[in-house]
């Protein structure tokens, strides 16, 4: 039997999985006991709680995005889900946003309160409705903000999606994978639950490997050094799965004669508060980084290559934490631009002869400020750099954004939507796709594997490190 | 002109307009009741430029990929809103500057603009009914507002010659619909134009501050390289 009209794809029928929540309750974790990590309570009046939260947390930009949509349907042209499933009207951004917009209208809007059927205003009936909402906002949107930039009315659908995620997270109605990472960040201060011992051991190991690999004596990866030019904050993936990234950074910093340090605490710049919509988690993690910089009296904060980490630490984190930014906070790509401009490192583009294309992370290009900078670096370190189309602010999501890589239940739908990205990648004819985001590395690798593309994912630090000319000596 | 039409063209319109204005004041107060957000980061761009860009983006269809892909959509948008402007202008011209519509060319110009908007209205209705994605998100209010607009354009085409001695019913229909509109608009999706400047302003402010707006092309670098951060 074919799919019923307007019926959501099977991935969006996932039930609420709470076994991790049960374990967290049984273990009486500190974050649970202190009420920071919220658990699902089937006995509670969750619909009422949801409405109360909505009324309390909504702000002016969100209210305007709720009110301003004219249902023109133009946003369907910009969403990779809608483009990859042209026969499925439930994938248009406006439809997804309408699932929360109808609650807003019923709860807050005049017409929706008086004649709800006239504007399709409706309250959720029960927890099953809230679970369906969870599947839509966590499973059918990577919060890439492509539709936002293509809405003539200025409706920020991605912001509405994040807002809804935040309300559901407060009720524990959240995909299990997202819950697990939230828990780890609350409990350990980093999203992969890396212990301090593992962290320090890995750093020592990376340093030794780097020294023996390059033959450069005296390379350091300092931890908790005070009064440095900058504090370097990283993605836990660099400790757990991909130490090459940290190693490349350490090598480049050493050759540039940089005075830098990692912190012992507050080193994770990733932030699941962005994905889960939990501003208090967002504030807690970002604040760890800011406090580390203050305590170590660092001149600036440098963020390694990570899209959502950059957005969270450079932009949203200060707002979540209610802290005015006093320390310059930049992406490591800006640091690389500075080194190249000042001649502190020398590069030879012939060392990267393969055709390279660049994938813009949504969180950096559409919610941040860096589009030209990574290209400026790549043109210096690669012999054959080529754009993919569209690119920059208009690039398509790697499909792993918005925490979707932590939600296996939505993987089939995500990879179906990835058809758009796969076609985009293939058309470049490149052999390497470079990105300045660890999350995009995994998202793109999944797309490449699924669509059997002949491509490898690399990052900017890796290409710069490879391009380092032999004339580099520590300055 | 019958006394009924005279009252409908004047007093009724003024009362309806006052009603619209007062409901709008409440709408604006309603928006302002929601907490504004405060930006605490150092800028990478200019709020002012972002706001200007955001507000003007509707006059730069090339700035949105979706409109580049569907230029016809933009042309329809222009015609439809020109028609709205012309019809609204007619509601003031007929009672206060009727001599303007004694010039045949002016009447014809208005009829062409409003007639084209009428056709676009029908095309939009067809799209709303036939495109599954648009149909799914359409509410009774969306259909009613659009049908009302189509009727209004039709009435305006008939009314602009201002032939009250021979065809007063066209004017009664036009001004009757206008009065109904003025009362209905603040409760319908047609009030989107009230939200438009606010929504675009807040988006432009945030994205301007971050250097996302005005949208920059990822382009070949200049001799100066990327902007200083
Ligand atoms: S979100 Fe914007 S583009 Fe999409 S239907 Fe609403 S007004 Fe149109
Ligand atoms: S934010 Fe991205 S994924 Fe989500 S609805 Fe908009 S275009 Fe689609």
XYZ file of C-alpha atoms in Angstrom, chain A residues 100-369:
270
model
C 3.776 24.975 16.701
C 2.265 28.090 15.153
C -1.232 26.592 15.547
C -0.609 26.208 19.285
C 0.630 29.779 19.523
C -2.442 31.013 17.671
C -4.798 29.072 19.937
C -3.015 30.255 23.049
C -2.090 33.839 22.212
C -3.646 35.183 19.020
C -7.050 36.949 19.111
C -8.577 35.275 16.089
C -7.167 31.885 17.074
C -8.693 32.164 20.544
C -12.149 33.187 19.324
C -12.589 31.173 16.106
C -9.748 28.641 16.135
C -10.914 26.601 13.127
C -10.757 29.718 10.950
C -6.957 29.922 11.289
C -6.246 26.233 12.035
C -5.435 27.065 15.649
C -5.339 24.056 17.970
C -4.023 22.967 21.324
C -2.090 19.716 21.543
C -4.504 17.127 22.965
C -2.118 14.875 24.829
C 1.436 13.610 25.140
C 1.092 11.743 21.834
C 0.580 15.084 20.086
C 3.628 16.473 21.865
C 5.613 13.435 20.763
C 4.570 14.046 17.159
C 5.707 17.631 17.547
C 9.011 16.317 18.901
C 9.477 14.141 15.823
C 8.840 17.083 13.508
C 11.106 19.612 15.187
C 13.918 17.200 15.987
C 13.556 14.844 13.038
C 12.480 16.852 9.999
C 14.529 20.028 10.353
C 18.242 20.577 10.755
C 17.615 24.186 11.807
C 19.813 25.240 8.891
C 18.071 28.628 8.495
C 17.980 28.356 4.718
C 14.231 28.971 4.687
C 14.672 31.983 6.972
C 16.884 33.729 4.458
C 14.418 32.896 1.702
C 11.232 34.034 3.390
C 9.975 37.348 2.005
C 8.256 38.097 5.327
C 11.360 37.498 7.447
C 9.867 34.517 9.285
C 12.636 32.700 11.176
C 11.369 29.121 11.009
C 14.648 27.746 12.358
C 14.219 29.896 15.479
C 10.662 28.595 15.934
C 11.970 25.047 15.647
C 14.637 25.657 18.269
C 12.122 27.339 20.562
C 9.798 24.333 20.324
C 12.685 21.972 20.978
C 13.456 23.915 24.131
C 9.878 23.622 25.414
C 9.829 19.879 24.765
C 13.250 19.389 26.359
C 11.866 20.961 29.547
C 9.245 18.199 29.576
C 11.700 15.393 28.812
C 9.940 14.849 25.467
C 13.176 14.673 23.585
C 14.940 12.100 21.373
C 17.041 9.750 23.416
C 20.301 10.642 21.643
C 19.817 14.338 22.385
C 18.924 13.548 25.986
C 22.117 11.526 26.397
C 24.345 14.320 25.162
C 22.475 16.898 27.265
C 23.049 14.641 30.269
C 26.761 14.273 29.545
C 27.240 17.992 29.103
C 25.411 18.752 32.347
C 27.238 16.029 34.238
C 30.782 16.279 32.889
C 30.951 19.664 31.175
C 31.635 18.054 27.811
C 29.395 16.308 25.339
C 31.362 13.038 25.140
C 31.826 12.542 28.875
C 35.620 12.660 28.503
C 37.227 12.418 31.941
C 39.944 14.837 32.982
C 42.412 11.967 33.032
C 41.583 10.907 29.461
C 41.729 14.500 28.330
C 45.202 15.117 29.753
C 46.530 11.729 28.619
C 45.312 12.242 25.068
C 46.904 15.680 24.934
C 50.227 14.254 26.136
C 49.988 11.477 23.565
C 49.146 13.895 20.740
C 52.155 15.999 21.680
C 54.536 13.029 21.646
C 53.185 11.749 18.331
C 53.479 15.191 16.806
C 57.051 15.584 17.926
C 58.095 12.215 16.562
C 56.115 12.657 13.320
C 57.463 16.116 12.474
C 60.856 15.908 14.119
C 60.263 19.376 15.572
C 61.604 19.488 19.122
C 59.929 21.419 21.884
C 56.374 21.438 20.549
C 53.987 22.104 23.391
C 50.309 21.622 24.006
C 50.018 23.680 27.164
C 47.149 23.267 29.591
C 46.014 25.958 32.026
C 48.851 28.340 31.242
C 48.049 31.864 32.329
C 48.470 35.165 30.432
C 48.523 33.606 26.980
C 47.621 35.313 23.713
C 44.683 32.998 23.483
C 42.711 30.208 25.027
C 42.043 27.410 22.545
C 38.767 25.546 22.965
C 37.961 22.390 21.071
C 35.353 19.802 20.159
C 35.516 16.632 22.336
C 35.616 14.705 19.057
C 39.211 15.958 18.781
C 40.053 14.114 21.980
C 37.987 11.019 21.449
C 38.047 10.289 17.699
C 40.070 12.756 15.681
C 43.212 13.976 17.471
C 44.685 14.934 14.086
C 42.801 18.201 14.343
C 44.399 19.189 17.647
C 47.745 17.971 16.429
C 47.555 20.128 13.279
C 46.558 23.150 15.347
C 49.431 22.606 17.808
C 51.928 22.301 14.974
C 50.728 25.491 13.285
C 50.602 27.452 16.568
C 54.119 26.297 17.359
C 55.479 27.363 13.975
C 53.722 30.713 14.272
C 55.401 31.244 17.637
C 52.085 31.503 19.408
C 51.582 31.715 23.136
C 48.451 29.690 23.681
C 46.823 27.265 26.061
C 44.038 24.787 26.454
C 42.054 25.001 29.695
C 41.663 22.043 32.037
C 38.044 22.971 32.588
C 35.802 24.694 30.057
C 37.603 23.245 27.035
C 34.452 21.989 25.239
C 33.121 24.703 22.949
C 30.365 22.501 21.505
C 26.992 23.125 23.031
C 23.925 20.941 22.952
C 21.949 23.822 24.376
C 21.833 25.062 20.787
C 20.354 21.820 19.478
C 18.040 20.970 22.346
C 16.838 24.549 22.683
C 17.793 24.500 26.364
C 19.144 28.004 27.001
C 20.209 27.122 30.552
C 22.452 24.317 29.287
C 23.690 26.670 26.596
C 24.551 29.275 29.224
C 26.261 26.734 31.494
C 28.568 25.332 28.812
C 29.404 28.701 27.261
C 30.008 30.189 30.698
C 32.569 27.428 31.417
C 34.578 28.663 28.435
C 34.260 32.343 29.326
C 35.235 31.687 32.937
C 38.267 29.677 31.850
C 39.398 32.600 29.677
C 38.908 35.036 32.563
C 40.623 32.810 35.123
C 43.631 32.195 32.857
C 43.708 35.872 31.814
C 43.750 34.897 28.120
C 43.892 37.680 25.570
C 41.233 36.067 23.390
C 39.251 32.906 22.879
C 39.987 30.890 19.760
C 37.438 28.298 18.711
C 38.572 25.272 16.759
C 36.753 24.190 13.609
C 33.155 23.572 14.609
C 30.034 25.183 13.201
C 27.641 24.982 16.103
C 30.489 25.419 18.578
C 31.440 28.653 16.857
C 27.870 29.905 16.807
C 27.326 28.928 20.452
C 30.574 30.352 21.798
C 30.977 33.428 19.592
C 27.336 34.460 19.370
C 24.554 32.778 21.306
C 26.541 31.891 24.424
C 27.023 35.456 25.613
C 23.302 36.091 25.251
C 22.304 32.857 26.979
C 24.712 33.544 29.811
C 23.590 37.171 30.116
C 27.234 38.235 29.931
C 28.487 41.166 27.860
C 31.340 40.090 25.645
C 34.634 41.553 26.823
C 37.155 39.120 25.344
C 37.644 38.884 21.563
C 36.273 35.532 20.470
C 37.200 34.159 17.079
C 37.326 31.077 14.898
C 40.709 29.439 14.385
C 40.264 30.284 10.704
C 40.644 33.967 11.572
C 43.795 33.056 13.498
C 45.102 31.316 10.365
C 44.294 34.357 8.224
C 46.329 36.461 10.644
C 49.326 34.089 10.502
C 49.279 34.014 6.707
C 48.931 37.766 6.408
C 51.703 38.433 8.873
C 53.930 35.817 7.240
C 54.150 33.856 10.474
C 53.656 30.621 8.559
C 54.624 29.882 4.977
C 52.552 27.638 2.782
C 52.931 25.979 -0.580
C 49.660 25.257 -2.393
C 51.375 22.639 -4.583
C 51.332 20.372 -1.547
C 47.554 20.058 -1.900
C 47.226 19.306 -5.624
C 43.817 17.525 -5.543
C 40.678 19.463 -6.489
C 39.101 20.792 -3.282
C 35.641 22.209 -2.708
C 34.344 23.940 0.399
C 31.200 23.196 2.347
C 29.896 26.141 4.409
C 28.518 25.139 7.775
C 25.014 26.585 8.247
C 25.831 27.808 11.742
C 28.815 29.743 10.453
C 27.528 31.066 7.134
C 23.866 31.788 7.960
C 24.000 32.345 11.701
C 27.538 33.639 11.824
C 29.834 35.864 9.877
